[in-house]
PDB file of N, CA and C in Angstrom:
ATOM      1  N   MET A   1       0.818  -1.200   0.000  1.00  0.00           N
ATOM      2  CA  MET A   1       0.000   0.000   0.000  1.00  0.00           C
ATOM      3  C   MET A   1       0.864   1.267   0.000  1.00  0.00           C
ATOM      4  N   LYS A   2       1.968   1.219   0.769  1.00  0.00           N
ATOM      5  CA  LYS A   2       2.873   2.372   0.800  1.00  0.00           C
ATOM      6  C   LYS A   2       3.419   2.646  -0.596  1.00  0.00           C
ATOM      7  N   ARG A   3       3.798   1.588  -1.293  1.00  0.00           N
ATOM      8  CA  ARG A   3       4.329   1.763  -2.653  1.00  0.00           C
ATOM      9  C   ARG A   3       3.283   2.353  -3.584  1.00  0.00           C
ATOM     10  N   LEU A   4       2.038   1.947  -3.410  1.00  0.00           N
ATOM     11  CA  LEU A   4       0.962   2.483  -4.243  1.00  0.00           C
ATOM     12  C   LEU A   4       0.797   3.985  -4.013  1.00  0.00           C
ATOM     13  N   LEU A   5       0.810   4.408  -2.762  1.00  0.00           N
ATOM     14  CA  LEU A   5       0.710   5.840  -2.472  1.00  0.00           C
ATOM     15  C   LEU A   5       1.878   6.621  -3.064  1.00  0.00           C
ATOM     16  N   ILE A   6       3.069   6.069  -2.954  1.00  0.00           N
ATOM     17  CA  ILE A   6       4.245   6.732  -3.535  1.00  0.00           C
ATOM     18  C   ILE A   6       4.089   6.837  -5.044  1.00  0.00           C
ATOM     19  N   MET A   7       3.589   5.785  -5.680  1.00  0.00           N
ATOM     20  CA  MET A   7       3.373   5.822  -7.134  1.00  0.00           C
ATOM     21  C   MET A   7       2.353   6.901  -7.506  1.00  0.00           C
ATOM     22  N   ILE A   8       1.309   7.039  -6.714  1.00  0.00           N
ATOM     23  CA  ILE A   8       0.287   8.061  -6.979  1.00  0.00           C
ATOM     24  C   ILE A   8       0.888   9.461  -6.862  1.00  0.00           C
ATOM     25  N   VAL A   9       1.681   9.689  -5.836  1.00  0.00           N
ATOM     26  CA  VAL A   9       2.309  11.006  -5.659  1.00  0.00           C
ATOM     27  C   VAL A   9       3.294  11.275  -6.799  1.00  0.00           C
ATOM     28  N   ARG A  10       4.064  10.285  -7.190  1.00  0.00           N
ATOM     29  CA  ARG A  10       5.001  10.474  -8.310  1.00  0.00           C
ATOM     30  C   ARG A  10       4.251  10.759  -9.618  1.00  0.00           C
ATOM     31  N   PHE A  11       3.110  10.109  -9.819  1.00  0.00           N
ATOM     32  CA  PHE A  11       2.280  10.394 -10.990  1.00  0.00           C
ATOM     33  C   PHE A  11       1.853  11.859 -10.960  1.00  0.00           C
ATOM     34  N   TYR A  12       1.404  12.316  -9.795  1.00  0.00           N
ATOM     35  CA  TYR A  12       1.020  13.724  -9.636  1.00  0.00           C
ATOM     36  C   TYR A  12       2.197  14.648  -9.964  1.00  0.00           C
ATOM     37  N   GLN A  13       3.380  14.324  -9.418  1.00  0.00           N
ATOM     38  CA  GLN A  13       4.554  15.161  -9.656  1.00  0.00           C
ATOM     39  C   GLN A  13       4.902  15.233 -11.141  1.00  0.00           C
ATOM     40  N   ARG A  14       4.785  14.133 -11.820  1.00  0.00           N
ATOM     41  CA  ARG A  14       5.220  14.071 -13.211  1.00  0.00           C
ATOM     42  C   ARG A  14       4.192  14.614 -14.212  1.00  0.00           C
ATOM     43  N   TYR A  15       2.906  14.315 -13.991  1.00  0.00           N
ATOM     44  CA  TYR A  15       1.910  14.614 -15.017  1.00  0.00           C
ATOM     45  C   TYR A  15       0.917  15.730 -14.651  1.00  0.00           C
ATOM     46  N   ILE A  16       0.665  15.957 -13.393  1.00  0.00           N
ATOM     47  CA  ILE A  16      -0.344  16.948 -13.015  1.00  0.00           C
ATOM     48  C   ILE A  16       0.300  18.258 -12.559  1.00  0.00           C
ATOM     49  N   SER A  17       1.280  18.164 -11.688  1.00  0.00           N
ATOM     50  CA  SER A  17       1.929  19.355 -11.149  1.00  0.00           C
ATOM     51  C   SER A  17       2.492  20.294 -12.228  1.00  0.00           C
ATOM     52  N   PRO A  18       3.121  19.766 -13.291  1.00  0.00           N
ATOM     53  CA  PRO A  18       3.650  20.687 -14.316  1.00  0.00           C
ATOM     54  C   PRO A  18       2.577  21.486 -15.059  1.00  0.00           C
ATOM     55  N   LEU A  19       1.329  21.065 -14.962  1.00  0.00           N
ATOM     56  CA  LEU A  19       0.251  21.750 -15.672  1.00  0.00           C
ATOM     57  C   LEU A  19      -0.292  22.965 -14.921  1.00  0.00           C
ATOM     58  N   LYS A  20       0.146  23.140 -13.680  1.00  0.00           N
ATOM     59  CA  LYS A  20      -0.361  24.260 -12.901  1.00  0.00           C
ATOM     60  C   LYS A  20       0.798  25.064 -12.323  1.00  0.00           C
ATOM     61  N   PRO A  21       0.547  26.309 -11.969  1.00  0.00           N
ATOM     62  CA  PRO A  21       1.639  27.124 -11.417  1.00  0.00           C
ATOM     63  C   PRO A  21       2.060  26.602 -10.039  1.00  0.00           C
ATOM     64  N   PRO A  22       3.330  26.794  -9.670  1.00  0.00           N
ATOM     65  CA  PRO A  22       3.776  26.340  -8.352  1.00  0.00           C
ATOM     66  C   PRO A  22       3.064  27.102  -7.236  1.00  0.00           C
ATOM     67  N   THR A  23       2.569  26.364  -6.253  1.00  0.00           N
ATOM     68  CA  THR A  23       1.842  26.992  -5.151  1.00  0.00           C
ATOM     69  C   THR A  23       2.350  26.568  -3.781  1.00  0.00           C
ATOM     70  N   CYS A  24       3.202  25.562  -3.714  1.00  0.00           N
ATOM     71  CA  CYS A  24       3.663  25.074  -2.423  1.00  0.00           C
ATOM     72  C   CYS A  24       4.516  26.136  -1.734  1.00  0.00           C
ATOM     73  N   ARG A  25       4.251  26.376  -0.479  1.00  0.00           N
ATOM     74  CA  ARG A  25       4.945  27.397   0.292  1.00  0.00           C
ATOM     75  C   ARG A  25       6.105  26.831   1.098  1.00  0.00           C
ATOM     76  N   PHE A  26       6.329  25.532   0.970  1.00  0.00           N
ATOM     77  CA  PHE A  26       7.342  24.875   1.780  1.00  0.00           C
ATOM     78  C   PHE A  26       8.471  24.298   0.938  1.00  0.00           C
ATOM     79  N   GLU A  27       9.574  24.036   1.613  1.00  0.00           N
ATOM     80  CA  GLU A  27      10.718  23.332   1.020  1.00  0.00           C
ATOM     81  C   GLU A  27      11.068  22.213   1.984  1.00  0.00           C
ATOM     82  N   PRO A  28      11.099  20.983   1.586  1.00  0.00           N
ATOM     83  CA  PRO A  28      10.765  20.461   0.259  1.00  0.00           C
ATOM     84  C   PRO A  28       9.269  20.615  -0.037  1.00  0.00           C
ATOM     85  N   THR A  29       8.928  20.474  -1.314  1.00  0.00           N
ATOM     86  CA  THR A  29       7.524  20.615  -1.697  1.00  0.00           C
ATOM     87  C   THR A  29       6.672  19.590  -0.954  1.00  0.00           C
ATOM     88  N   CYS A  30       5.388  19.829  -0.908  1.00  0.00           N
ATOM     89  CA  CYS A  30       4.487  18.929  -0.178  1.00  0.00           C
ATOM     90  C   CYS A  30       4.503  17.509  -0.748  1.00  0.00           C
ATOM     91  N   SER A  31       4.580  17.383  -2.056  1.00  0.00           N
ATOM     92  CA  SER A  31       4.588  16.034  -2.638  1.00  0.00           C
ATOM     93  C   SER A  31       5.887  15.305  -2.305  1.00  0.00           C
ATOM     94  N   THR A  32       7.005  16.003  -2.339  1.00  0.00           N
ATOM     95  CA  THR A  32       8.281  15.390  -1.962  1.00  0.00           C
ATOM     96  C   THR A  32       8.273  15.042  -0.481  1.00  0.00           C
ATOM     97  N   TYR A  33       7.741  15.923   0.342  1.00  0.00           N
ATOM     98  CA  TYR A  33       7.622  15.681   1.776  1.00  0.00           C
ATOM     99  C   TYR A  33       6.786  14.425   2.032  1.00  0.00           C
ATOM    100  N   PHE A  34       5.675  14.289   1.301  1.00  0.00           N
ATOM    101  CA  PHE A  34       4.783  13.151   1.472  1.00  0.00           C
ATOM    102  C   PHE A  34       5.540  11.844   1.201  1.00  0.00           C
ATOM    103  N   ILE A  35       6.294  11.802   0.115  1.00  0.00           N
ATOM    104  CA  ILE A  35       7.075  10.599  -0.213  1.00  0.00           C
ATOM    105  C   ILE A  35       8.123  10.332   0.854  1.00  0.00           C
ATOM    106  N   GLN A  36       8.849  11.357   1.268  1.00  0.00           N
ATOM    107  CA  GLN A  36       9.877  11.174   2.297  1.00  0.00           C
ATOM    108  C   GLN A  36       9.271  10.692   3.609  1.00  0.00           C
ATOM    109  N   ALA A  37       8.115  11.226   3.981  1.00  0.00           N
ATOM    110  CA  ALA A  37       7.448  10.806   5.213  1.00  0.00           C
ATOM    111  C   ALA A  37       7.033   9.340   5.135  1.00  0.00           C
ATOM    112  N   LEU A  38       6.492   8.921   3.996  1.00  0.00           N
ATOM    113  CA  LEU A  38       6.105   7.521   3.820  1.00  0.00           C
ATOM    114  C   LEU A  38       7.325   6.606   3.898  1.00  0.00           C
ATOM    115  N   GLU A  39       8.415   7.000   3.249  1.00  0.00           N
ATOM    116  CA  GLU A  39       9.623   6.171   3.250  1.00  0.00           C
ATOM    117  C   GLU A  39      10.264   6.104   4.638  1.00  0.00           C
ATOM    118  N   ARG A  40      10.261   7.197   5.364  1.00  0.00           N
ATOM    119  CA  ARG A  40      10.933   7.240   6.665  1.00  0.00           C
ATOM    120  C   ARG A  40      10.091   6.646   7.789  1.00  0.00           C
ATOM    121  N   HIS A  41       8.765   6.882   7.757  1.00  0.00           N
ATOM    122  CA  HIS A  41       7.927   6.511   8.897  1.00  0.00           C
ATOM    123  C   HIS A  41       6.891   5.426   8.610  1.00  0.00           C
ATOM    124  N   GLY A  42       6.851   4.926   7.381  1.00  0.00           N
ATOM    125  CA  GLY A  42       5.891   3.875   7.068  1.00  0.00           C
ATOM    126  C   GLY A  42       4.540   4.438   6.655  1.00  0.00           C
ATOM    127  N   LEU A  43       3.621   3.508   6.378  1.00  0.00           N
ATOM    128  CA  LEU A  43       2.335   3.884   5.797  1.00  0.00           C
ATOM    129  C   LEU A  43       1.497   4.788   6.701  1.00  0.00           C
ATOM    130  N   LEU A  44       1.190   4.361   7.899  1.00  0.00           N
ATOM    131  CA  LEU A  44       0.263   5.126   8.734  1.00  0.00           C
ATOM    132  C   LEU A  44       0.851   6.445   9.230  1.00  0.00           C
ATOM    133  N   LYS A  45       2.012   6.383   9.821  1.00  0.00           N
ATOM    134  CA  LYS A  45       2.631   7.612  10.341  1.00  0.00           C
ATOM    135  C   LYS A  45       3.018   8.550   9.197  1.00  0.00           C
ATOM    136  N   GLY A  46       3.562   7.989   8.122  1.00  0.00           N
ATOM    137  CA  GLY A  46       3.945   8.802   6.976  1.00  0.00           C
ATOM    138  C   GLY A  46       2.755   9.474   6.321  1.00  0.00           C
ATOM    139  N   PHE A  47       1.648   8.733   6.214  1.00  0.00           N
ATOM    140  CA  PHE A  47       0.436   9.314   5.642  1.00  0.00           C
ATOM    141  C   PHE A  47      -0.079  10.446   6.520  1.00  0.00           C
ATOM    142  N   PHE A  48      -0.068  10.233   7.828  1.00  0.00           N
ATOM    143  CA  PHE A  48      -0.503  11.271   8.767  1.00  0.00           C
ATOM    144  C   PHE A  48       0.348  12.534   8.612  1.00  0.00           C
ATOM    145  N   LEU A  49       1.681  12.364   8.578  1.00  0.00           N
ATOM    146  CA  LEU A  49       2.573  13.515   8.432  1.00  0.00           C
ATOM    147  C   LEU A  49       2.354  14.226   7.100  1.00  0.00           C
ATOM    148  N   GLY A  50       2.233  13.448   6.016  1.00  0.00           N
ATOM    149  CA  GLY A  50       2.029  14.035   4.698  1.00  0.00           C
ATOM    150  C   GLY A  50       0.721  14.787   4.589  1.00  0.00           C
ATOM    151  N   LEU A  51      -0.334  14.196   5.127  1.00  0.00           N
ATOM    152  CA  LEU A  51      -1.637  14.847   5.091  1.00  0.00           C
ATOM    153  C   LEU A  51      -1.635  16.122   5.927  1.00  0.00           C
ATOM    154  N   ARG A  52      -0.996  16.062   7.082  1.00  0.00           N
ATOM    155  CA  ARG A  52      -0.906  17.249   7.946  1.00  0.00           C
ATOM    156  C   ARG A  52      -0.164  18.378   7.229  1.00  0.00           C
ATOM    157  N   ARG A  53       0.869  18.035   6.483  1.00  0.00           N
ATOM    158  CA  ARG A  53       1.637  19.049   5.741  1.00  0.00           C
ATOM    159  C   ARG A  53       0.795  19.671   4.642  1.00  0.00           C
ATOM    160  N   VAL A  54       0.070  18.846   3.881  1.00  0.00           N
ATOM    161  CA  VAL A  54      -0.760  19.362   2.795  1.00  0.00           C
ATOM    162  C   VAL A  54      -1.828  20.310   3.339  1.00  0.00           C
ATOM    163  N   VAL A  55      -2.404  19.973   4.479  1.00  0.00           N
ATOM    164  CA  VAL A  55      -3.423  20.837   5.088  1.00  0.00           C
ATOM    165  C   VAL A  55      -2.818  22.175   5.522  1.00  0.00           C
ATOM    166  N   ARG A  56      -1.570  22.145   5.991  1.00  0.00           N
ATOM    167  CA  ARG A  56      -0.918  23.400   6.426  1.00  0.00           C
ATOM    168  C   ARG A  56      -0.491  24.280   5.257  1.00  0.00           C
ATOM    169  N   CYS A  57      -0.386  23.731   4.079  1.00  0.00           N
ATOM    170  CA  CYS A  57       0.086  24.495   2.917  1.00  0.00           C
ATOM    171  C   CYS A  57      -1.090  25.280   2.325  1.00  0.00           C
ATOM    172  N   ASN A  58      -1.202  26.528   2.733  1.00  0.00           N
ATOM    173  CA  ASN A  58      -2.296  27.371   2.272  1.00  0.00           C
ATOM    174  C   ASN A  58      -1.814  28.820   2.237  1.00  0.00           C
ATOM    175  N   PRO A  59      -2.591  29.700   1.639  1.00  0.00           N
ATOM    176  CA  PRO A  59      -2.155  31.095   1.504  1.00  0.00           C
ATOM    177  C   PRO A  59      -1.886  31.809   2.829  1.00  0.00           C
ATOM    178  N   LEU A  60      -2.427  31.332   3.935  1.00  0.00           N
ATOM    179  CA  LEU A  60      -2.210  31.975   5.228  1.00  0.00           C
ATOM    180  C   LEU A  60      -0.948  31.481   5.928  1.00  0.00           C
ATOM    181  N   SER A  61      -0.318  30.459   5.373  1.00  0.00           N
ATOM    182  CA  SER A  61       0.883  29.878   5.971  1.00  0.00           C
ATOM    183  C   SER A  61       2.130  30.646   5.545  1.00  0.00           C
ATOM    184  N   LYS A  62       3.072  30.794   6.467  1.00  0.00           N
ATOM    185  CA  LYS A  62       4.340  31.441   6.122  1.00  0.00           C
ATOM    186  C   LYS A  62       5.205  30.543   5.262  1.00  0.00           C
ATOM    187  N   GLY A  63       5.066  29.232   5.441  1.00  0.00           N
ATOM    188  CA  GLY A  63       5.866  28.288   4.663  1.00  0.00           C
ATOM    189  C   GLY A  63       7.291  28.264   5.152  1.00  0.00           C
ATOM    190  N   GLY A  64       8.226  27.982   4.251  1.00  0.00           N
ATOM    191  CA  GLY A  64       9.635  27.928   4.597  1.00  0.00           C
ATOM    192  C   GLY A  64      10.165  26.507   4.634  1.00  0.00           C
ATOM    193  N   TYR A  65      11.369  26.369   5.176  1.00  0.00           N
ATOM    194  CA  TYR A  65      12.014  25.061   5.252  1.00  0.00           C
ATOM    195  C   TYR A  65      11.344  24.229   6.338  1.00  0.00           C
ATOM    196  N   ASP A  66      10.884  23.043   5.963  1.00  0.00           N
ATOM    197  CA  ASP A  66      10.146  22.177   6.882  1.00  0.00           C
ATOM    198  C   ASP A  66      10.405  20.715   6.505  1.00  0.00           C
ATOM    199  N   PRO A  67      11.533  20.155   6.942  1.00  0.00           N
ATOM    200  CA  PRO A  67      11.852  18.772   6.578  1.00  0.00           C
ATOM    201  C   PRO A  67      11.013  17.762   7.370  1.00  0.00           C
ATOM    202  N   VAL A  68      10.981  16.530   6.885  1.00  0.00           N
ATOM    203  CA  VAL A  68      10.312  15.440   7.599  1.00  0.00           C
ATOM    204  C   VAL A  68      11.067  15.212   8.905  1.00  0.00           C
ATOM    205  N   PRO A  69      10.364  15.141  10.028  1.00  0.00           N
ATOM    206  CA  PRO A  69      11.056  14.938  11.304  1.00  0.00           C
ATOM    207  C   PRO A  69      11.702  13.555  11.389  1.00  0.00           C
ATOM    208  N   GLU A  70      12.812  13.477  12.105  1.00  0.00           N
ATOM    209  CA  GLU A  70      13.477  12.191  12.308  1.00  0.00           C
ATOM    210  C   GLU A  70      12.614  11.275  13.166  1.00  0.00           C
ATOM    211  N   GLU A  71      12.005  11.844  14.187  1.00  0.00           N
ATOM    212  CA  GLU A  71      11.152  11.089  15.109  1.00  0.00           C
ATOM    213  C   GLU A  71       9.707  11.502  14.894  1.00  0.00           C
ATOM    214  N   PHE A  72       8.822  10.517  14.879  1.00  0.00           N
ATOM    215  CA  PHE A  72       7.403  10.792  14.694  1.00  0.00           C
ATOM    216  C   PHE A  72       6.768  11.258  16.000  1.00  0.00           C
ATOM    217  N   SER A  73       5.868  12.237  15.898  1.00  0.00           N
ATOM    218  CA  SER A  73       5.123  12.707  17.057  1.00  0.00           C
ATOM    219  C   SER A  73       3.749  13.177  16.591  1.00  0.00           C
ATOM    220  N   PHE A  74       2.724  12.880  17.383  1.00  0.00           N
ATOM    221  CA  PHE A  74       1.384  13.380  17.062  1.00  0.00           C
ATOM    222  C   PHE A  74       1.222  14.838  17.441  1.00  0.00           C
ATOM    223  N   LYS A  75       2.180  15.381  18.186  1.00  0.00           N
ATOM    224  CA  LYS A  75       2.094  16.779  18.602  1.00  0.00           C
ATOM    225  C   LYS A  75       2.202  17.689  17.390  1.00  0.00           C
ATOM    226  N   LEU A  76       1.388  18.713  17.385  1.00  0.00           N
ATOM    227  CA  LEU A  76       1.439  19.695  16.304  1.00  0.00           C
ATOM    228  C   LEU A  76       2.532  20.703  16.592  1.00  0.00           C
ATOM    229  N   ARG A  77       3.300  21.023  15.575  1.00  0.00           N
ATOM    230  CA  ARG A  77       4.361  22.024  15.723  1.00  0.00           C
ATOM    231  C   ARG A  77       3.763  23.411  15.615  1.00  0.00           C
ATOM    232  N   ARG A  78       4.167  24.284  16.496  1.00  0.00           N
ATOM    233  CA  ARG A  78       3.717  25.680  16.455  1.00  0.00           C
ATOM    234  C   ARG A  78       4.786  26.504  15.774  1.00  0.00           C
ATOM    235  N   ARG A  79       4.372  27.445  14.949  1.00  0.00           N
ATOM    236  CA  ARG A  79       5.324  28.321  14.258  1.00  0.00           C
ATOM    237  C   ARG A  79       5.142  29.723  14.721  1.00  0.00           C
TER     238      ARG A  79
END
């Protein structure tokens, strides 16, 4: 299942993302972050981290450098 999600995100990166203007406010991009989170933390924790990042990526967010954490935590980071 983890591989399937990674394939879906890579499909998005390759075929859908180039068709629209860049909007991600973070580095690495949300799609790259999602893949890294899945690879580092597994399906459930990685999906949670990736989804949380996508939800935070909006016009009201400051954005900036936000790497995948080494250790998983359910605590929300305050900026």
